[in-house]
PDB file of C-alpha atoms in Angstrom:
ATOM      1  CA  MET A   1       0.000   0.000   0.000  1.00 84.00           C
ATOM      2  CA  LEU A   2       1.570   3.247  -1.171  1.00 88.00           C
ATOM      3  CA  LYS A   3       2.111   6.441   0.818  1.00 91.00           C
ATOM      4  CA  MET A   4       1.006   9.868  -0.414  1.00 90.00           C
ATOM      5  CA  HIS A   5       4.529  11.007  -1.311  1.00 87.00           C
ATOM      6  CA  GLU A   6       4.984   7.892  -3.484  1.00 91.00           C
ATOM      7  CA  LEU A   7       1.960   8.573  -5.697  1.00 91.00           C
ATOM      8  CA  GLU A   8       2.721   9.988  -9.153  1.00 90.00           C
ATOM      9  CA  PRO A   9       0.567  10.918 -12.171  1.00 91.00           C
ATOM     10  CA  GLY A  10      -0.146   7.924 -14.370  1.00 93.00           C
ATOM     11  CA  MET A  11      -0.577   5.434 -11.529  1.00 94.00           C
ATOM     12  CA  SER A  12      -3.887   3.539 -11.649  1.00 94.00           C
ATOM     13  CA  ASN A  13      -5.885   1.578  -9.096  1.00 94.00           C
ATOM     14  CA  VAL A  14      -3.474   2.478  -6.302  1.00 95.00           C
ATOM     15  CA  GLU A  15      -4.381   1.304  -2.816  1.00 95.00           C
ATOM     16  CA  PHE A  16      -4.025   3.794   0.023  1.00 95.00           C
ATOM     17  CA  LYS A  17      -4.920   4.550   3.626  1.00 95.00           C
ATOM     18  CA  ALA A  18      -5.246   8.152   4.747  1.00 95.00           C
ATOM     19  CA  ILE A  19      -7.109  10.567   6.945  1.00 95.00           C
ATOM     20  CA  ILE A  20      -9.519  13.070   5.425  1.00 94.00           C
ATOM     21  CA  SER A  21      -8.205  16.459   6.508  1.00 89.00           C
ATOM     22  CA  GLN A  22     -10.753  18.396   4.469  1.00 90.00           C
ATOM     23  CA  ALA A  23     -14.078  17.425   2.892  1.00 93.00           C
ATOM     24  CA  THR A  24     -16.656  19.490   1.022  1.00 94.00           C
ATOM     25  CA  ILE A  25     -19.574  18.513  -1.189  1.00 95.00           C
ATOM     26  CA  GLY A  26     -19.710  20.008  -4.679  1.00 93.00           C
ATOM     27  CA  LYS A  27     -22.065  19.876  -7.651  1.00 90.00           C
ATOM     28  CA  THR A  28     -21.064  18.777 -11.132  1.00 87.00           C
ATOM     29  CA  ASN A  29     -21.777  20.998 -14.140  1.00 84.00           C
ATOM     30  CA  GLY A  30     -24.378  20.262 -16.748  1.00 77.00           C
ATOM     31  CA  ALA A  31     -28.109  19.682 -16.762  1.00 75.00           C
ATOM     32  CA  LYS A  32     -27.956  16.674 -14.443  1.00 79.00           C
ATOM     33  CA  LYS A  33     -26.087  18.087 -11.498  1.00 83.00           C
ATOM     34  CA  ARG A  34     -24.705  15.407  -9.196  1.00 89.00           C
ATOM     35  CA  ASN A  35     -22.950  15.562  -5.870  1.00 92.00           C
ATOM     36  CA  TYR A  36     -19.226  14.877  -5.634  1.00 94.00           C
ATOM     37  CA  LEU A  37     -16.711  15.003  -2.789  1.00 95.00           C
ATOM     38  CA  ASN A  38     -13.791  17.408  -2.848  1.00 95.00           C
ATOM     39  CA  LEU A  39     -11.210  15.938  -0.450  1.00 96.00           C
ATOM     40  CA  ILE A  40      -7.762  16.510   0.950  1.00 93.00           C
ATOM     41  CA  LEU A  41      -6.283  13.107   1.800  1.00 95.00           C
ATOM     42  CA  GLU A  42      -3.334  13.049   4.170  1.00 91.00           C
ATOM     43  CA  ASP A  43      -0.901  10.602   5.697  1.00 92.00           C
ATOM     44  CA  SER A  44       2.346  11.066   7.587  1.00 89.00           C
ATOM     45  CA  THR A  45       4.264  11.664   4.325  1.00 89.00           C
ATOM     46  CA  GLY A  46       2.082  14.360   2.777  1.00 86.00           C
ATOM     47  CA  GLU A  47      -1.318  15.260   1.382  1.00 87.00           C
ATOM     48  CA  MET A  48      -3.141  15.163  -1.931  1.00 91.00           C
ATOM     49  CA  ASP A  49      -6.135  16.865  -3.480  1.00 94.00           C
ATOM     50  CA  ALA A  50      -8.746  14.241  -4.417  1.00 96.00           C
ATOM     51  CA  LYS A  51     -12.103  14.127  -6.190  1.00 96.00           C
ATOM     52  CA  PHE A  52     -14.684  11.404  -5.549  1.00 96.00           C
ATOM     53  CA  TRP A  53     -17.025  11.851  -8.500  1.00 93.00           C
ATOM     54  CA  SER A  54     -19.592   9.114  -7.827  1.00 89.00           C
ATOM     55  CA  PRO A  55     -20.159   8.908  -4.056  1.00 93.00           C
ATOM     56  CA  THR A  56     -23.220   7.181  -2.653  1.00 92.00           C
ATOM     57  CA  ASP A  57     -25.457   8.914  -0.116  1.00 92.00           C
ATOM     58  CA  GLU A  58     -23.680   6.837   2.531  1.00 94.00           C
ATOM     59  CA  ASP A  59     -20.304   8.075   1.283  1.00 93.00           C
ATOM     60  CA  LEU A  60     -21.485  11.688   1.510  1.00 94.00           C
ATOM     61  CA  GLN A  61     -22.581  11.122   5.086  1.00 93.00           C
ATOM     62  CA  ASN A  62     -19.565   9.148   6.310  1.00 93.00           C
ATOM     63  CA  CYS A  63     -16.579  10.601   4.431  1.00 94.00           C
ATOM     64  CA  VAL A  64     -16.091  13.697   6.561  1.00 94.00           C
ATOM     65  CA  GLN A  65     -13.138  15.583   8.005  1.00 91.00           C
ATOM     66  CA  GLY A  66     -11.168  13.578  10.553  1.00 91.00           C
ATOM     67  CA  VAL A  67     -12.085  10.025   9.521  1.00 95.00           C
ATOM     68  CA  VAL A  68      -9.539   7.423   8.398  1.00 95.00           C
ATOM     69  CA  VAL A  69     -10.279   5.842   5.023  1.00 96.00           C
ATOM     70  CA  GLN A  70      -8.973   3.062   2.811  1.00 95.00           C
ATOM     71  CA  GLY A  71      -9.508   3.104  -0.909  1.00 93.00           C
ATOM     72  CA  LEU A  72      -8.474   2.907  -4.548  1.00 95.00           C
ATOM     73  CA  GLY A  73      -7.680   5.750  -6.901  1.00 95.00           C
ATOM     74  CA  ASP A  74      -6.062   6.937 -10.117  1.00 96.00           C
ATOM     75  CA  ILE A  75      -3.416   9.669  -9.981  1.00 95.00           C
ATOM     76  CA  ILE A  76      -3.557  12.424 -12.591  1.00 94.00           C
ATOM     77  CA  ASN A  77      -1.838  15.744 -13.284  1.00 89.00           C
ATOM     78  CA  TYR A  78      -4.342  18.571 -12.943  1.00 87.00           C
ATOM     79  CA  ASN A  79      -3.175  22.144 -13.620  1.00 81.00           C
ATOM     80  CA  GLY A  80       0.402  21.204 -12.790  1.00 74.00           C
ATOM     81  CA  ALA A  81      -0.390  19.441  -9.509  1.00 79.00           C
ATOM     82  CA  LYS A  82      -1.011  15.835  -8.528  1.00 87.00           C
ATOM     83  CA  GLN A  83      -4.639  14.912  -7.966  1.00 94.00           C
ATOM     84  CA  MET A  84      -6.399  11.652  -7.158  1.00 96.00           C
ATOM     85  CA  LYS A  85      -9.543  10.429  -8.870  1.00 96.00           C
ATOM     86  CA  VAL A  86     -11.076   8.275  -6.155  1.00 96.00           C
ATOM     87  CA  ILE A  87     -12.596   5.003  -7.325  1.00 94.00           C
ATOM     88  CA  LYS A  88     -13.554   3.502  -3.966  1.00 92.00           C
ATOM     89  CA  LEU A  89     -13.506   4.744  -0.373  1.00 94.00           C
ATOM     90  CA  ASP A  90     -14.213   2.852   2.865  1.00 94.00           C
ATOM     91  CA  VAL A  91     -14.258   4.441   6.320  1.00 95.00           C
ATOM     92  CA  LEU A  92     -12.163   2.686   8.997  1.00 95.00           C
ATOM     93  CA  GLU A  93     -12.606   2.752  12.768  1.00 93.00           C
ATOM     94  CA  ALA A  94      -9.718   4.593  14.445  1.00 93.00           C
ATOM     95  CA  THR A  95      -8.871   6.001  17.862  1.00 92.00           C
ATOM     96  CA  ASP A  96      -7.398   9.488  18.278  1.00 89.00           C
ATOM     97  CA  GLU A  97      -3.988   7.909  18.841  1.00 88.00           C
ATOM     98  CA  GLU A  98      -4.330   5.928  15.601  1.00 91.00           C
ATOM     99  CA  ARG A  99      -5.523   8.994  13.686  1.00 91.00           C
ATOM    100  CA  LEU A 100      -2.423  10.899  14.775  1.00 90.00           C
ATOM    101  CA  GLN A 101      -0.299   8.294  12.978  1.00 90.00           C
ATOM    102  CA  TYR A 102      -1.755   9.459   9.648  1.00 91.00           C
ATOM    103  CA  LEU A 103      -0.810  13.088  10.222  1.00 90.00           C
ATOM    104  CA  LYS A 104       2.431  14.776   9.296  1.00 88.00           C
ATOM    105  CA  SER A 105       4.420  15.857  12.341  1.00 92.00           C
ATOM    106  CA  ALA A 106       7.372  18.140  13.017  1.00 94.00           C
ATOM    107  CA  PRO A 107      10.759  16.838  11.807  1.00 94.00           C
ATOM    108  CA  ILE A 108      12.318  17.188  15.274  1.00 96.00           C
ATOM    109  CA  ASP A 109      11.251  15.274  18.385  1.00 97.00           C
ATOM    110  CA  PRO A 110       8.956  17.502  20.505  1.00 97.00           C
ATOM    111  CA  ASP A 111      10.887  16.656  23.691  1.00 98.00           C
ATOM    112  CA  VAL A 112      14.119  17.867  22.075  1.00 98.00           C
ATOM    113  CA  MET A 113      12.512  21.126  20.994  1.00 98.00           C
ATOM    114  CA  MET A 114      10.918  21.604  24.392  1.00 98.00           C
ATOM    115  CA  GLN A 115      14.305  21.241  26.060  1.00 98.00           C
ATOM    116  CA  GLU A 116      15.498  24.258  24.049  1.00 98.00           C
ATOM    117  CA  ILE A 117      12.426  26.275  25.067  1.00 98.00           C
ATOM    118  CA  ASP A 118      12.784  25.356  28.747  1.00 98.00           C
ATOM    119  CA  ALA A 119      16.526  26.059  28.761  1.00 98.00           C
ATOM    120  CA  THR A 120      15.911  29.488  27.235  1.00 98.00           C
ATOM    121  CA  ILE A 121      13.306  30.331  29.866  1.00 98.00           C
ATOM    122  CA  ASN A 122      15.545  29.078  32.665  1.00 98.00           C
ATOM    123  CA  GLY A 123      18.407  31.183  31.330  1.00 98.00           C
ATOM    124  CA  MET A 124      16.488  34.466  31.375  1.00 98.00           C
ATOM    125  CA  LYS A 125      18.083  37.051  33.644  1.00 98.00           C
ATOM    126  CA  ASP A 126      14.954  39.166  34.053  1.00 98.00           C
ATOM    127  CA  PRO A 127      12.830  37.495  36.755  1.00 98.00           C
ATOM    128  CA  ASP A 128       9.584  39.058  35.521  1.00 98.00           C
ATOM    129  CA  TYR A 129       9.892  37.951  31.882  1.00 98.00           C
ATOM    130  CA  GLN A 130      11.034  34.560  33.103  1.00 98.00           C
ATOM    131  CA  ALA A 131       8.047  34.204  35.456  1.00 98.00           C
ATOM    132  CA  ILE A 132       5.495  35.272  32.824  1.00 98.00           C
ATOM    133  CA  THR A 133       6.898  32.937  30.178  1.00 98.00           C
ATOM    134  CA  ARG A 134       7.322  29.991  32.550  1.00 98.00           C
ATOM    135  CA  ASN A 135       3.815  30.359  33.949  1.00 98.00           C
ATOM    136  CA  LEU A 136       2.147  30.436  30.531  1.00 98.00           C
ATOM    137  CA  ILE A 137       4.183  27.626  28.976  1.00 98.00           C
ATOM    138  CA  ASP A 138       3.647  25.337  31.965  1.00 98.00           C
ATOM    139  CA  GLU A 139      -0.085  26.078  31.924  1.00 98.00           C
ATOM    140  CA  HIS A 140      -0.432  25.181  28.226  1.00 98.00           C
ATOM    141  CA  ARG A 141       2.487  22.759  27.843  1.00 98.00           C
ATOM    142  CA  GLU A 142       0.645  19.777  26.322  1.00 96.00           C
ATOM    143  CA  ALA A 143      -1.213  21.865  23.757  1.00 97.00           C
ATOM    144  CA  PHE A 144       1.905  23.933  22.973  1.00 98.00           C
ATOM    145  CA  MET A 145       3.791  20.715  22.206  1.00 97.00           C
ATOM    146  CA  THR A 146       1.150  19.126  19.966  1.00 96.00           C
ATOM    147  CA  TYR A 147      -0.917  21.824  18.218  1.00 97.00           C
ATOM    148  CA  PRO A 148      -0.228  22.969  14.651  1.00 96.00           C
ATOM    149  CA  ALA A 149       0.690  26.602  13.999  1.00 96.00           C
ATOM    150  CA  ALA A 150      -2.008  26.968  11.334  1.00 93.00           C
ATOM    151  CA  ILE A 151      -4.730  25.102   9.492  1.00 88.00           C
ATOM    152  CA  ARG A 152      -3.418  25.497   5.933  1.00 82.00           C
ATOM    153  CA  ASN A 153      -0.608  27.935   5.162  1.00 82.00           C
ATOM    154  CA  HIS A 154       2.451  27.052   7.249  1.00 89.00           C
ATOM    155  CA  HIS A 155       3.457  24.594   9.972  1.00 93.00           C
ATOM    156  CA  ASP A 156       0.046  22.957   9.594  1.00 90.00           C
ATOM    157  CA  PHE A 157       1.089  19.655  11.165  1.00 92.00           C
ATOM    158  CA  VAL A 158       1.304  17.990  14.558  1.00 94.00           C
ATOM    159  CA  SER A 159       3.709  19.937  16.821  1.00 96.00           C
ATOM    160  CA  GLY A 160       3.883  22.660  14.171  1.00 97.00           C
ATOM    161  CA  LEU A 161       3.415  25.400  16.769  1.00 98.00           C
ATOM    162  CA  LEU A 162       6.357  24.126  18.788  1.00 98.00           C
ATOM    163  CA  TYR A 163       8.534  23.651  15.690  1.00 98.00           C
ATOM    164  CA  HIS A 164       7.715  27.156  14.430  1.00 98.00           C
ATOM    165  CA  THR A 165       8.594  28.611  17.832  1.00 98.00           C
ATOM    166  CA  TYR A 166      11.768  26.528  18.106  1.00 98.00           C
ATOM    167  CA  CYS A 167      13.042  27.616  14.677  1.00 98.00           C
ATOM    168  CA  MET A 168      12.204  31.247  15.366  1.00 98.00           C
ATOM    169  CA  LEU A 169      14.067  31.075  18.660  1.00 98.00           C
ATOM    170  CA  LYS A 170      17.171  29.731  16.901  1.00 98.00           C
ATOM    171  CA  ILE A 171      17.014  32.585  14.383  1.00 98.00           C
ATOM    172  CA  ALA A 172      16.415  35.187  17.102  1.00 98.00           C
ATOM    173  CA  LYS A 173      19.424  33.951  19.066  1.00 98.00           C
ATOM    174  CA  GLY A 174      21.589  34.284  15.969  1.00 97.00           C
ATOM    175  CA  ILE A 175      20.426  37.858  15.453  1.00 98.00           C
ATOM    176  CA  ALA A 176      20.963  38.681  19.127  1.00 98.00           C
ATOM    177  CA  ALA A 177      24.538  37.404  18.821  1.00 97.00           C
ATOM    178  CA  VAL A 178      25.192  39.936  16.051  1.00 97.00           C
ATOM    179  CA  TYR A 179      23.588  42.941  17.731  1.00 96.00           C
ATOM    180  CA  GLY A 180      24.608  43.594  21.315  1.00 92.00           C
ATOM    181  CA  ASP A 181      21.961  46.185  22.155  1.00 96.00           C
ATOM    182  CA  LEU A 182      18.842  43.987  22.200  1.00 97.00           C
ATOM    183  CA  ASN A 183      16.842  43.060  25.282  1.00 98.00           C
ATOM    184  CA  GLU A 184      17.293  39.327  24.790  1.00 98.00           C
ATOM    185  CA  ASP A 185      14.851  38.284  27.520  1.00 98.00           C
ATOM    186  CA  LEU A 186      12.090  40.435  26.011  1.00 98.00           C
ATOM    187  CA  LEU A 187      12.870  39.130  22.510  1.00 98.00           C
ATOM    188  CA  TYR A 188      12.930  35.484  23.563  1.00 98.00           C
ATOM    189  CA  ALA A 189       9.777  35.835  25.669  1.00 98.00           C
ATOM    190  CA  GLY A 190       8.056  37.411  22.677  1.00 98.00           C
ATOM    191  CA  VAL A 191       9.181  34.588  20.387  1.00 98.00           C
ATOM    192  CA  ILE A 192       8.068  31.857  22.770  1.00 98.00           C
ATOM    193  CA  LEU A 193       4.678  33.448  23.506  1.00 98.00           C
ATOM    194  CA  HIS A 194       3.856  35.157  20.200  1.00 98.00           C
ATOM    195  CA  ASP A 195       1.534  32.400  18.897  1.00 97.00           C
ATOM    196  CA  LEU A 196       0.452  30.838  22.185  1.00 98.00           C
ATOM    197  CA  GLY A 197      -3.073  32.117  21.589  1.00 98.00           C
ATOM    198  CA  LYS A 198      -3.374  29.451  18.902  1.00 98.00           C
ATOM    199  CA  VAL A 199      -3.947  26.803  21.577  1.00 98.00           C
ATOM    200  CA  VAL A 200      -7.318  28.522  22.041  1.00 98.00           C
ATOM    201  CA  GLU A 201      -7.818  29.721  18.456  1.00 98.00           C
ATOM    202  CA  LEU A 202      -7.529  26.169  17.046  1.00 97.00           C
ATOM    203  CA  SER A 203      -9.353  22.996  18.079  1.00 95.00           C
ATOM    204  CA  GLY A 204      -6.368  20.642  18.393  1.00 93.00           C
ATOM    205  CA  PRO A 205      -3.782  18.637  16.438  1.00 93.00           C
ATOM    206  CA  ILE A 206      -6.204  16.315  14.599  1.00 90.00           C
ATOM    207  CA  THR A 207      -7.764  17.979  11.506  1.00 84.00           C
ATOM    208  CA  PRO A 208      -7.993  21.319  13.316  1.00 90.00           C
ATOM    209  CA  PHE A 209     -10.644  23.960  12.818  1.00 91.00           C
ATOM    210  CA  TYR A 210     -11.139  27.459  14.194  1.00 95.00           C
ATOM    211  CA  THR A 211     -12.930  27.549  17.522  1.00 97.00           C
ATOM    212  CA  THR A 212     -15.603  30.127  18.318  1.00 98.00           C
ATOM    213  CA  GLU A 213     -12.979  32.152  20.216  1.00 97.00           C
ATOM    214  CA  GLY A 214     -10.607  31.760  17.294  1.00 97.00           C
ATOM    215  CA  ASN A 215     -13.115  33.075  14.784  1.00 97.00           C
ATOM    216  CA  LEU A 216     -14.344  35.938  16.944  1.00 97.00           C
ATOM    217  CA  LEU A 217     -11.130  37.021  18.667  1.00 97.00           C
ATOM    218  CA  GLY A 218      -8.089  35.638  16.836  1.00 96.00           C
ATOM    219  CA  HIS A 219      -4.847  34.393  18.342  1.00 97.00           C
ATOM    220  CA  ILE A 220      -3.240  37.837  18.662  1.00 97.00           C
ATOM    221  CA  SER A 221      -6.045  39.157  20.858  1.00 97.00           C
ATOM    222  CA  ILE A 222      -6.200  35.871  22.778  1.00 98.00           C
ATOM    223  CA  GLY A 223      -2.438  35.875  23.375  1.00 98.00           C
ATOM    224  CA  ASN A 224      -2.482  39.482  24.563  1.00 98.00           C
ATOM    225  CA  THR A 225      -5.220  38.624  27.066  1.00 98.00           C
ATOM    226  CA  MET A 226      -3.219  35.611  28.287  1.00 98.00           C
ATOM    227  CA  ILE A 227      -0.237  37.840  29.036  1.00 98.00           C
ATOM    228  CA  LYS A 228      -2.347  40.538  30.696  1.00 98.00           C
ATOM    229  CA  GLU A 229      -4.036  37.992  32.974  1.00 98.00           C
ATOM    230  CA  THR A 230      -0.700  36.374  33.849  1.00 98.00           C
ATOM    231  CA  CYS A 231       0.876  39.759  34.630  1.00 98.00           C
ATOM    232  CA  ASP A 232      -2.054  40.557  36.918  1.00 97.00           C
ATOM    233  CA  LEU A 233      -1.712  37.163  38.598  1.00 97.00           C
ATOM    234  CA  LEU A 234       2.013  37.692  39.174  1.00 98.00           C
ATOM    235  CA  ASP A 235       1.564  41.375  40.137  1.00 97.00           C
ATOM    236  CA  ILE A 236       3.768  42.539  37.247  1.00 97.00           C
ATOM    237  CA  SER A 237       2.861  45.927  35.784  1.00 94.00           C
ATOM    238  CA  GLY A 238       4.410  49.010  34.233  1.00 96.00           C
ATOM    239  CA  GLU A 239       6.575  49.166  31.127  1.00 97.00           C
ATOM    240  CA  LYS A 240       7.723  45.521  31.247  1.00 96.00           C
ATOM    241  CA  ALA A 241       4.189  44.196  30.948  1.00 97.00           C
ATOM    242  CA  THR A 242       3.334  46.771  28.278  1.00 98.00           C
ATOM    243  CA  LEU A 243       6.393  45.943  26.157  1.00 98.00           C
ATOM    244  CA  LEU A 244       5.641  42.219  26.189  1.00 98.00           C
ATOM    245  CA  GLN A 245       2.018  42.869  25.252  1.00 98.00           C
ATOM    246  CA  HIS A 246       3.276  45.103  22.437  1.00 98.00           C
ATOM    247  CA  MET A 247       5.422  42.237  21.149  1.00 98.00           C
ATOM    248  CA  ILE A 248       2.348  40.045  20.788  1.00 98.00           C
ATOM    249  CA  LEU A 249       0.066  42.733  19.369  1.00 98.00           C
ATOM    250  CA  SER A 250       2.542  43.848  16.689  1.00 97.00           C
ATOM    251  CA  HIS A 251       4.104  40.547  15.636  1.00 97.00           C
ATOM    252  CA  HIS A 252       2.313  40.318  12.271  1.00 94.00           C
ATOM    253  CA  GLY A 253       4.158  43.488  11.322  1.00 88.00           C
ATOM    254  CA  LYS A 254       1.356  45.258   9.459  1.00 88.00           C
ATOM    255  CA  GLN A 255      -2.191  46.192  10.350  1.00 88.00           C
ATOM    256  CA  GLU A 256      -3.504  44.649   7.133  1.00 85.00           C
ATOM    257  CA  TYR A 257      -1.983  41.349   8.319  1.00 84.00           C
ATOM    258  CA  GLY A 258      -3.934  41.455  11.578  1.00 85.00           C
ATOM    259  CA  SER A 259      -1.737  43.380  14.010  1.00 93.00           C
ATOM    260  CA  PRO A 260      -3.637  46.219  15.720  1.00 94.00           C
ATOM    261  CA  VAL A 261      -0.381  48.151  16.147  1.00 96.00           C
ATOM    262  CA  LEU A 262       2.906  48.350  14.239  1.00 97.00           C
ATOM    263  CA  PRO A 263       6.230  47.364  15.861  1.00 97.00           C
ATOM    264  CA  GLN A 264       7.616  50.361  17.727  1.00 98.00           C
ATOM    265  CA  ILE A 265      10.668  48.820  19.433  1.00 98.00           C
ATOM    266  CA  LYS A 266      13.610  46.916  17.953  1.00 98.00           C
ATOM    267  CA  GLU A 267      12.666  43.624  19.589  1.00 98.00           C
ATOM    268  CA  ALA A 268       9.127  43.781  18.181  1.00 98.00           C
ATOM    269  CA  GLU A 269      10.426  44.576  14.690  1.00 98.00           C
ATOM    270  CA  ILE A 270      12.821  41.633  14.823  1.00 98.00           C
ATOM    271  CA  LEU A 271      10.078  39.337  16.130  1.00 98.00           C
ATOM    272  CA  SER A 272       7.813  40.203  13.187  1.00 97.00           C
ATOM    273  CA  LEU A 273      10.633  39.665  10.679  1.00 97.00           C
ATOM    274  CA  VAL A 274      11.728  36.351  12.208  1.00 98.00           C
ATOM    275  CA  ASP A 275       8.108  35.169  12.235  1.00 97.00           C
ATOM    276  CA  ASN A 276       7.816  36.028   8.549  1.00 96.00           C
ATOM    277  CA  ILE A 277      11.118  34.366   7.655  1.00 97.00           C
ATOM    278  CA  ASP A 278      10.218  31.067   9.283  1.00 97.00           C
ATOM    279  CA  ALA A 279       6.638  31.025   7.981  1.00 95.00           C
ATOM    280  CA  ARG A 280       7.743  31.715   4.398  1.00 95.00           C
ATOM    281  CA  HIS A 281      10.561  29.176   4.547  1.00 95.00           C
ATOM    282  CA  GLN A 282       8.066  26.521   5.554  1.00 94.00           C
ATOM    283  CA  MET A 283       5.606  27.584   2.834  1.00 93.00           C
ATOM    284  CA  PHE A 284       8.392  27.073   0.274  1.00 94.00           C
ATOM    285  CA  ASP A 285       9.046  23.587   1.699  1.00 91.00           C
ATOM    286  CA  LYS A 286       5.349  22.741   1.549  1.00 88.00           C
ATOM    287  CA  ALA A 287       5.074  23.929  -2.059  1.00 89.00           C
ATOM    288  CA  TYR A 288       8.242  22.058  -3.094  1.00 89.00           C
ATOM    289  CA  ASP A 289       6.734  18.834  -1.717  1.00 83.00           C
ATOM    290  CA  GLN A 290       4.056  19.048  -4.417  1.00 77.00           C
ATOM    291  CA  VAL A 291       6.479  19.085  -7.378  1.00 83.00           C
ATOM    292  CA  SER A 292       9.642  17.350  -8.531  1.00 82.00           C
ATOM    293  CA  PRO A 293      13.040  19.063  -8.921  1.00 90.00           C
ATOM    294  CA  GLY A 294      13.080  21.174 -12.071  1.00 91.00           C
ATOM    295  CA  GLU A 295       9.327  21.831 -11.942  1.00 88.00           C
ATOM    296  CA  THR A 296       7.295  24.918 -11.095  1.00 90.00           C
ATOM    297  CA  THR A 297       4.557  24.957  -8.481  1.00 89.00           C
ATOM    298  CA  LYS A 298       1.041  26.251  -8.905  1.00 86.00           C
ATOM    299  CA  ARG A 299       0.438  29.787  -7.639  1.00 89.00           C
ATOM    300  CA  ILE A 300       0.734  30.170  -3.867  1.00 89.00           C
ATOM    301  CA  PHE A 301      -1.806  32.716  -2.664  1.00 89.00           C
ATOM    302  CA  ALA A 302      -0.069  33.276   0.687  1.00 87.00           C
ATOM    303  CA  LEU A 303       3.172  34.128  -1.158  1.00 90.00           C
ATOM    304  CA  GLU A 304       1.777  36.990  -3.249  1.00 91.00           C
ATOM    305  CA  ASN A 305       0.169  34.481  -5.623  1.00 93.00           C
ATOM    306  CA  ARG A 306       3.599  33.554  -6.999  1.00 94.00           C
ATOM    307  CA  THR A 307       4.636  30.351  -8.700  1.00 93.00           C
ATOM    308  CA  LEU A 308       7.821  28.843  -7.239  1.00 94.00           C
ATOM    309  CA  TYR A 309      10.576  26.927  -8.991  1.00 93.00           C
ATOM    310  CA  ARG A 310      12.091  23.906  -7.255  1.00 92.00           C
ATOM    311  CA  PRO A 311      15.784  23.755  -8.238  1.00 94.00           C
ATOM    312  CA  LYS A 312      17.134  20.478  -9.565  1.00 90.00           C
ATOM    313  CA  GLU A 313      18.839  18.386  -6.934  1.00 74.00           C
ATOM    314  CA  LYS A 314      22.633  18.421  -6.936  1.00 60.00           C
ATOM    315  CA  THR A 315      24.411  15.378  -8.291  1.00 49.00           C
ATOM    316  CA  ASP A 316      27.867  14.023  -7.702  1.00 50.00           C
ATOM    317  CA  ASP A 317      28.915  14.395 -11.389  1.00 45.00           C
TER     318      ASP A 317
END
């Protein structure tokens, strides 16, 4: 039984097992409009767009987001991207633990990444920034270690939030080593906490969706509230609390990207740039996974609707 990353255009009647990470019902064109299923099928190696053109009423009812399925399909090239034409689909019983096995996860062990986060917090010289960061990470540790950082665009996999934070922290430490005038504790606290609101904004690691709080408030507002409540709990006020809140509120860099304020201190500017660097790097990786070396991707809306070219792999000759 083949994995998603092994499927190539031209393959017929391939057997697969996957989890449905997205499912919508569409209508065919023409006079006799019929229902079809538009699916994203995913396993631990990747995902694939799929169309199930002749589903039964039972298929429409049972083939929903979050279920594990086994089936047959033909792989085609559609507008420059791989797509599956589903022939048959059967829903399998699966526990949450089993469903997690079908999901892509971060390339580094979560415990290893968490050791870096904990060591950074423990190494903070400012007791207030250390206390705020430690309190919030310990309170949300399990979710912080398992949640994705997004639903679609970047780091949309198990432990994606932790991996995104870990990579950003590595970059921030490199920048801090170049410039000697940065408040490192403020910068590192901002990096570690900048997306913590996503543990409330999103539903969890398995086929996540936006919660009511996520839709109505967003992770920036949620994260700011988390910090304000923790500062009140720890009796921390004044400029320190305000600067850390500013880091969270401005980390998207522009108001049109969701930040209510623009970065007004060096550490906040660097945080927004590091966030953008890591997110875009991962979006390139995700796009490259959909094409072979020497090919061009379809347009990526989140990257200014650009197409991307995947360079040919180096050889030994």
